[in-house]
Amino acid sequence: MFVLWMLLISGKREELAGLESRETELRAQFTKEQERAVNLEPLKQQLAQMEQVLQQMLRQLPSKTEMPDLIIDISQTALSSGLSNELFEPEQEQIKEFYAEKPIKLRMVGSYHQFGAFVSGVASLPRVVILTMHDINLKPKNKTGGNIRAGALELSGTVKTYRYLDEAEVAEQQKAEAGKEEKK
């Protein structure tokens, strides 16, 4: 009888030990999920705030209709700073996820201080203008003729300015991205 009792109980004890172990795992998982749930609402609020700030910042960038005037303003700022525009060539706009990038090839000649005045002038334009400079060379200008002063520098390369995409452009971009995903 004792042997029979041991056989029945020992099987149940193993089952109980397994269930107790599973209970411990589930309690730990529950505690972890509960901690995440407690932080969920503040994280949602923080995300909403960040999205609002992003939208405000994007609205400060020039729009599609303001871009041609902005390019003219940048060119005029170079001229009013005393720089000579040897090349100022806007290139094809490149559409990104929620903004567009406008590369501009340029070659300008002037003094160090004139370049400083140009950058300062661009920074003070009414719209937020972000100029990133790529493949820029700044070197002494060779006197090959004309009105080039001694000590003149030549700046050549590509600058990029940015604008925000309006809602229709964002929707179009998302549709194009979805089309790319379907083809994969």
PDB file of C-alpha atoms in Angstrom:
ATOM      1  CA  MET A   1       0.000   0.000   0.000  1.00  0.00           C
ATOM      2  CA  PHE A   2       2.853   2.337   0.820  1.00  0.00           C
ATOM      3  CA  VAL A   3       4.426   1.570  -2.568  1.00  0.00           C
ATOM      4  CA  LEU A   4       1.163   2.283  -4.339  1.00  0.00           C
ATOM      5  CA  TRP A   5       0.813   5.549  -2.450  1.00  0.00           C
ATOM      6  CA  MET A   6       4.412   6.508  -3.336  1.00  0.00           C
ATOM      7  CA  LEU A   7       3.831   5.792  -7.016  1.00  0.00           C
ATOM      8  CA  LEU A   8       0.698   7.932  -7.114  1.00  0.00           C
ATOM      9  CA  ILE A   9       2.130  10.753  -5.020  1.00  0.00           C
ATOM     10  CA  SER A  10       5.572  10.872  -6.627  1.00  0.00           C
ATOM     11  CA  GLY A  11       4.002  11.389 -10.071  1.00  0.00           C
ATOM     12  CA  LYS A  12       1.825  14.148  -8.680  1.00  0.00           C
ATOM     13  CA  ARG A  13       4.815  15.727  -6.906  1.00  0.00           C
ATOM     14  CA  GLU A  14       6.743  15.926 -10.189  1.00  0.00           C
ATOM     15  CA  GLU A  15       3.698  17.434 -11.864  1.00  0.00           C
ATOM     16  CA  LEU A  16       3.342  19.910  -8.979  1.00  0.00           C
ATOM     17  CA  ALA A  17       7.023  20.898  -9.204  1.00  0.00           C
ATOM     18  CA  GLY A  18       6.648  21.489 -12.952  1.00  0.00           C
ATOM     19  CA  LEU A  19       3.527  23.579 -12.412  1.00  0.00           C
ATOM     20  CA  GLU A  20       5.211  25.595  -9.651  1.00  0.00           C
ATOM     21  CA  SER A  21       8.134  26.289 -11.994  1.00  0.00           C
ATOM     22  CA  ARG A  22       5.706  27.350 -14.745  1.00  0.00           C
ATOM     23  CA  GLU A  23       3.869  29.583 -12.245  1.00  0.00           C
ATOM     24  CA  THR A  24       7.154  31.317 -11.342  1.00  0.00           C
ATOM     25  CA  GLU A  25       7.911  31.915 -15.027  1.00  0.00           C
ATOM     26  CA  LEU A  26       4.422  33.279 -15.689  1.00  0.00           C
ATOM     27  CA  ARG A  27       4.572  35.574 -12.650  1.00  0.00           C
ATOM     28  CA  ALA A  28       7.937  36.971 -13.816  1.00  0.00           C
ATOM     29  CA  GLN A  29       6.538  37.484 -17.315  1.00  0.00           C
ATOM     30  CA  PHE A  30       3.428  39.160 -15.881  1.00  0.00           C
ATOM     31  CA  THR A  31       5.539  41.503 -13.738  1.00  0.00           C
ATOM     32  CA  LYS A  32       7.650  42.441 -16.749  1.00  0.00           C
ATOM     33  CA  GLU A  33       4.577  43.109 -18.919  1.00  0.00           C
ATOM     34  CA  GLN A  34       2.927  45.074 -16.116  1.00  0.00           C
ATOM     35  CA  GLU A  35       6.002  47.325 -15.815  1.00  0.00           C
ATOM     36  CA  ARG A  36       5.918  47.937 -19.562  1.00  0.00           C
ATOM     37  CA  ALA A  37       2.194  48.727 -19.427  1.00  0.00           C
ATOM     38  CA  VAL A  38       2.729  51.279 -16.657  1.00  0.00           C
ATOM     39  CA  ASN A  39       5.229  53.153 -18.870  1.00  0.00           C
ATOM     40  CA  LEU A  40       3.099  52.897 -21.998  1.00  0.00           C
ATOM     41  CA  GLU A  41       0.960  56.015 -21.498  1.00  0.00           C
ATOM     42  CA  PRO A  42       3.874  58.389 -20.749  1.00  0.00           C
ATOM     43  CA  LEU A  43       5.713  56.961 -23.767  1.00  0.00           C
ATOM     44  CA  LYS A  44       2.668  57.547 -25.981  1.00  0.00           C
ATOM     45  CA  GLN A  45       2.485  61.152 -24.747  1.00  0.00           C
ATOM     46  CA  GLN A  46       6.196  61.651 -25.377  1.00  0.00           C
ATOM     47  CA  LEU A  47       5.848  60.222 -28.899  1.00  0.00           C
ATOM     48  CA  ALA A  48       2.915  62.546 -29.642  1.00  0.00           C
ATOM     49  CA  GLN A  49       4.952  65.521 -28.396  1.00  0.00           C
ATOM     50  CA  MET A  50       7.923  64.549 -30.531  1.00  0.00           C
ATOM     51  CA  GLU A  51       5.724  64.181 -33.618  1.00  0.00           C
ATOM     52  CA  GLN A  52       4.237  67.622 -32.952  1.00  0.00           C
ATOM     53  CA  VAL A  53       7.709  69.194 -32.621  1.00  0.00           C
ATOM     54  CA  LEU A  54       8.820  67.456 -35.833  1.00  0.00           C
ATOM     55  CA  GLN A  55       5.815  68.847 -37.708  1.00  0.00           C
ATOM     56  CA  GLN A  56       6.543  72.355 -36.394  1.00  0.00           C
ATOM     57  CA  MET A  57      10.161  72.084 -37.482  1.00  0.00           C
ATOM     58  CA  LEU A  58       9.189  70.782 -40.912  1.00  0.00           C
ATOM     59  CA  ARG A  59       6.818  73.730 -41.392  1.00  0.00           C
ATOM     60  CA  GLN A  60       9.743  76.080 -40.831  1.00  0.00           C
ATOM     61  CA  LEU A  61      11.480  74.601 -43.857  1.00  0.00           C
ATOM     62  CA  PRO A  62      10.587  76.137 -47.198  1.00  0.00           C
ATOM     63  CA  SER A  63       7.656  74.684 -49.130  1.00  0.00           C
ATOM     64  CA  LYS A  64       7.618  73.597 -52.768  1.00  0.00           C
ATOM     65  CA  THR A  65       6.286  76.975 -53.893  1.00  0.00           C
ATOM     66  CA  GLU A  66       8.918  78.867 -51.878  1.00  0.00           C
ATOM     67  CA  MET A  67      11.866  76.874 -53.214  1.00  0.00           C
ATOM     68  CA  PRO A  68      12.479  78.879 -56.434  1.00  0.00           C
ATOM     69  CA  ASP A  69      12.486  82.146 -54.448  1.00  0.00           C
ATOM     70  CA  LEU A  70      14.813  80.593 -51.887  1.00  0.00           C
ATOM     71  CA  ILE A  71      17.312  79.613 -54.576  1.00  0.00           C
ATOM     72  CA  ILE A  72      17.206  83.174 -55.908  1.00  0.00           C
ATOM     73  CA  ASP A  73      17.678  84.507 -52.356  1.00  0.00           C
ATOM     74  CA  ILE A  74      20.745  82.292 -51.863  1.00  0.00           C
ATOM     75  CA  SER A  75      22.244  83.479 -55.151  1.00  0.00           C
ATOM     76  CA  GLN A  76      21.479  87.126 -54.317  1.00  0.00           C
ATOM     77  CA  THR A  77      23.012  86.684 -50.856  1.00  0.00           C
ATOM     78  CA  ALA A  78      26.220  85.481 -52.513  1.00  0.00           C
ATOM     79  CA  LEU A  79      26.277  88.521 -54.795  1.00  0.00           C
ATOM     80  CA  SER A  80      25.482  90.982 -51.998  1.00  0.00           C
ATOM     81  CA  SER A  81      28.311  89.446 -49.955  1.00  0.00           C
ATOM     82  CA  GLY A  82      30.698  90.385 -52.751  1.00  0.00           C
ATOM     83  CA  LEU A  83      31.176  86.869 -54.074  1.00  0.00           C
ATOM     84  CA  SER A  84      31.434  86.184 -57.767  1.00  0.00           C
ATOM     85  CA  ASN A  85      29.161  83.335 -58.905  1.00  0.00           C
ATOM     86  CA  GLU A  86      31.053  81.440 -61.585  1.00  0.00           C
ATOM     87  CA  LEU A  87      28.622  78.524 -61.357  1.00  0.00           C
ATOM     88  CA  PHE A  88      25.266  78.295 -59.584  1.00  0.00           C
ATOM     89  CA  GLU A  89      23.382  75.317 -60.978  1.00  0.00           C
ATOM     90  CA  PRO A  90      20.392  73.815 -59.124  1.00  0.00           C
ATOM     91  CA  GLU A  91      20.068  70.105 -59.867  1.00  0.00           C
ATOM     92  CA  GLN A  92      17.171  67.650 -59.826  1.00  0.00           C
ATOM     93  CA  GLU A  93      15.350  67.465 -56.504  1.00  0.00           C
ATOM     94  CA  GLN A  94      15.651  64.159 -54.631  1.00  0.00           C
ATOM     95  CA  ILE A  95      12.546  63.075 -52.718  1.00  0.00           C
ATOM     96  CA  LYS A  96      13.111  61.393 -49.351  1.00  0.00           C
ATOM     97  CA  GLU A  97      10.610  60.005 -46.819  1.00  0.00           C
ATOM     98  CA  PHE A  98       9.184  63.336 -45.593  1.00  0.00           C
ATOM     99  CA  TYR A  99      11.442  65.961 -47.128  1.00  0.00           C
ATOM    100  CA  ALA A 100      13.083  66.825 -50.433  1.00  0.00           C
ATOM    101  CA  GLU A 101      16.750  67.523 -50.973  1.00  0.00           C
ATOM    102  CA  LYS A 102      17.829  70.090 -53.577  1.00  0.00           C
ATOM    103  CA  PRO A 103      21.507  69.851 -54.611  1.00  0.00           C
ATOM    104  CA  ILE A 104      23.105  72.977 -56.058  1.00  0.00           C
ATOM    105  CA  LYS A 105      26.458  72.826 -57.833  1.00  0.00           C
ATOM    106  CA  LEU A 106      28.407  75.989 -57.285  1.00  0.00           C
ATOM    107  CA  ARG A 107      31.694  77.709 -57.812  1.00  0.00           C
ATOM    108  CA  MET A 108      32.181  81.083 -56.139  1.00  0.00           C
ATOM    109  CA  VAL A 109      35.176  83.371 -55.862  1.00  0.00           C
ATOM    110  CA  GLY A 110      35.801  85.831 -53.052  1.00  0.00           C
ATOM    111  CA  SER A 111      37.675  86.524 -49.862  1.00  0.00           C
ATOM    112  CA  TYR A 112      37.470  84.551 -46.653  1.00  0.00           C
ATOM    113  CA  HIS A 113      35.392  87.335 -45.068  1.00  0.00           C
ATOM    114  CA  GLN A 114      33.023  87.441 -48.035  1.00  0.00           C
ATOM    115  CA  PHE A 115      32.383  83.717 -47.619  1.00  0.00           C
ATOM    116  CA  GLY A 116      31.693  84.352 -43.934  1.00  0.00           C
ATOM    117  CA  ALA A 117      29.252  87.139 -44.850  1.00  0.00           C
ATOM    118  CA  PHE A 118      27.548  84.775 -47.308  1.00  0.00           C
ATOM    119  CA  VAL A 119      27.042  82.036 -44.719  1.00  0.00           C
ATOM    120  CA  SER A 120      25.790  84.608 -42.208  1.00  0.00           C
ATOM    121  CA  GLY A 121      23.418  86.053 -44.809  1.00  0.00           C
ATOM    122  CA  VAL A 122      21.999  82.631 -45.651  1.00  0.00           C
ATOM    123  CA  ALA A 123      21.500  81.936 -41.935  1.00  0.00           C
ATOM    124  CA  SER A 124      19.470  85.136 -41.587  1.00  0.00           C
ATOM    125  CA  LEU A 125      17.058  84.380 -44.446  1.00  0.00           C
ATOM    126  CA  PRO A 126      13.398  84.399 -43.292  1.00  0.00           C
ATOM    127  CA  ARG A 127      12.885  80.655 -43.739  1.00  0.00           C
ATOM    128  CA  VAL A 128      14.985  78.007 -42.053  1.00  0.00           C
ATOM    129  CA  VAL A 129      17.642  77.143 -44.598  1.00  0.00           C
ATOM    130  CA  ILE A 130      19.928  74.234 -43.984  1.00  0.00           C
ATOM    131  CA  LEU A 131      22.900  74.197 -46.291  1.00  0.00           C
ATOM    132  CA  THR A 132      24.980  71.084 -46.108  1.00  0.00           C
ATOM    133  CA  MET A 133      28.183  71.172 -48.059  1.00  0.00           C
ATOM    134  CA  HIS A 134      29.370  68.106 -49.944  1.00  0.00           C
ATOM    135  CA  ASP A 135      32.583  67.699 -51.907  1.00  0.00           C
ATOM    136  CA  ILE A 136      33.581  71.280 -51.145  1.00  0.00           C
ATOM    137  CA  ASN A 137      36.998  72.612 -52.106  1.00  0.00           C
ATOM    138  CA  LEU A 138      38.308  75.957 -50.918  1.00  0.00           C
ATOM    139  CA  LYS A 139      41.549  76.921 -52.600  1.00  0.00           C
ATOM    140  CA  PRO A 140      43.421  80.032 -53.701  1.00  0.00           C
ATOM    141  CA  LYS A 141      42.081  81.304 -57.020  1.00  0.00           C
ATOM    142  CA  ASN A 142      44.550  81.487 -59.868  1.00  0.00           C
ATOM    143  CA  LYS A 143      44.763  84.880 -61.511  1.00  0.00           C
ATOM    144  CA  THR A 144      43.706  83.948 -65.015  1.00  0.00           C
ATOM    145  CA  GLY A 145      42.348  87.320 -65.905  1.00  0.00           C
ATOM    146  CA  GLY A 146      39.692  89.868 -65.185  1.00  0.00           C
ATOM    147  CA  ASN A 147      38.855  91.304 -61.806  1.00  0.00           C
ATOM    148  CA  ILE A 148      40.344  88.641 -59.548  1.00  0.00           C
ATOM    149  CA  ARG A 149      42.092  90.158 -56.567  1.00  0.00           C
ATOM    150  CA  ALA A 150      45.164  88.790 -54.876  1.00  0.00           C
ATOM    151  CA  GLY A 151      44.231  86.450 -52.035  1.00  0.00           C
ATOM    152  CA  ALA A 152      40.917  85.452 -53.604  1.00  0.00           C
ATOM    153  CA  LEU A 153      39.597  81.996 -52.784  1.00  0.00           C
ATOM    154  CA  GLU A 154      37.538  79.673 -54.936  1.00  0.00           C
ATOM    155  CA  LEU A 155      34.814  77.606 -53.319  1.00  0.00           C
ATOM    156  CA  SER A 156      33.514  74.799 -55.496  1.00  0.00           C
ATOM    157  CA  GLY A 157      31.330  71.826 -54.811  1.00  0.00           C
ATOM    158  CA  THR A 158      27.740  70.956 -54.055  1.00  0.00           C
ATOM    159  CA  VAL A 159      25.503  72.401 -51.390  1.00  0.00           C
ATOM    160  CA  LYS A 160      22.154  70.883 -50.517  1.00  0.00           C
ATOM    161  CA  THR A 161      19.130  72.653 -49.201  1.00  0.00           C
ATOM    162  CA  TYR A 162      15.971  71.003 -47.975  1.00  0.00           C
ATOM    163  CA  ARG A 163      12.228  71.544 -48.050  1.00  0.00           C
ATOM    164  CA  TYR A 164       9.323  69.751 -46.483  1.00  0.00           C
ATOM    165  CA  LEU A 165       6.905  67.659 -48.504  1.00  0.00           C
ATOM    166  CA  ASP A 166       3.282  68.703 -48.338  1.00  0.00           C
ATOM    167  CA  GLU A 167       0.649  66.116 -47.393  1.00  0.00           C
ATOM    168  CA  ALA A 168      -0.099  65.146 -50.998  1.00  0.00           C
ATOM    169  CA  GLU A 169       3.604  64.575 -51.694  1.00  0.00           C
ATOM    170  CA  VAL A 170       3.999  62.495 -48.519  1.00  0.00           C
ATOM    171  CA  ALA A 171       0.995  60.351 -49.523  1.00  0.00           C
ATOM    172  CA  GLU A 172       2.463  59.921 -53.009  1.00  0.00           C
ATOM    173  CA  GLN A 173       5.842  58.963 -51.527  1.00  0.00           C
ATOM    174  CA  GLN A 174       4.226  56.400 -49.205  1.00  0.00           C
ATOM    175  CA  LYS A 175       2.266  54.960 -52.126  1.00  0.00           C
ATOM    176  CA  ALA A 176       5.475  54.631 -54.151  1.00  0.00           C
ATOM    177  CA  GLU A 177       7.234  52.933 -51.216  1.00  0.00           C
ATOM    178  CA  ALA A 178       4.306  50.519 -50.815  1.00  0.00           C
ATOM    179  CA  GLY A 179       4.566  49.699 -54.524  1.00  0.00           C
ATOM    180  CA  LYS A 180       8.262  48.905 -54.103  1.00  0.00           C
ATOM    181  CA  GLU A 181       7.477  46.611 -51.153  1.00  0.00           C
ATOM    182  CA  GLU A 182       4.827  44.717 -53.162  1.00  0.00           C
ATOM    183  CA  LYS A 183       7.330  44.001 -55.950  1.00  0.00           C
ATOM    184  CA  LYS A 184       9.718  42.315 -53.493  1.00  0.00           C
TER     185      LYS A 184
END
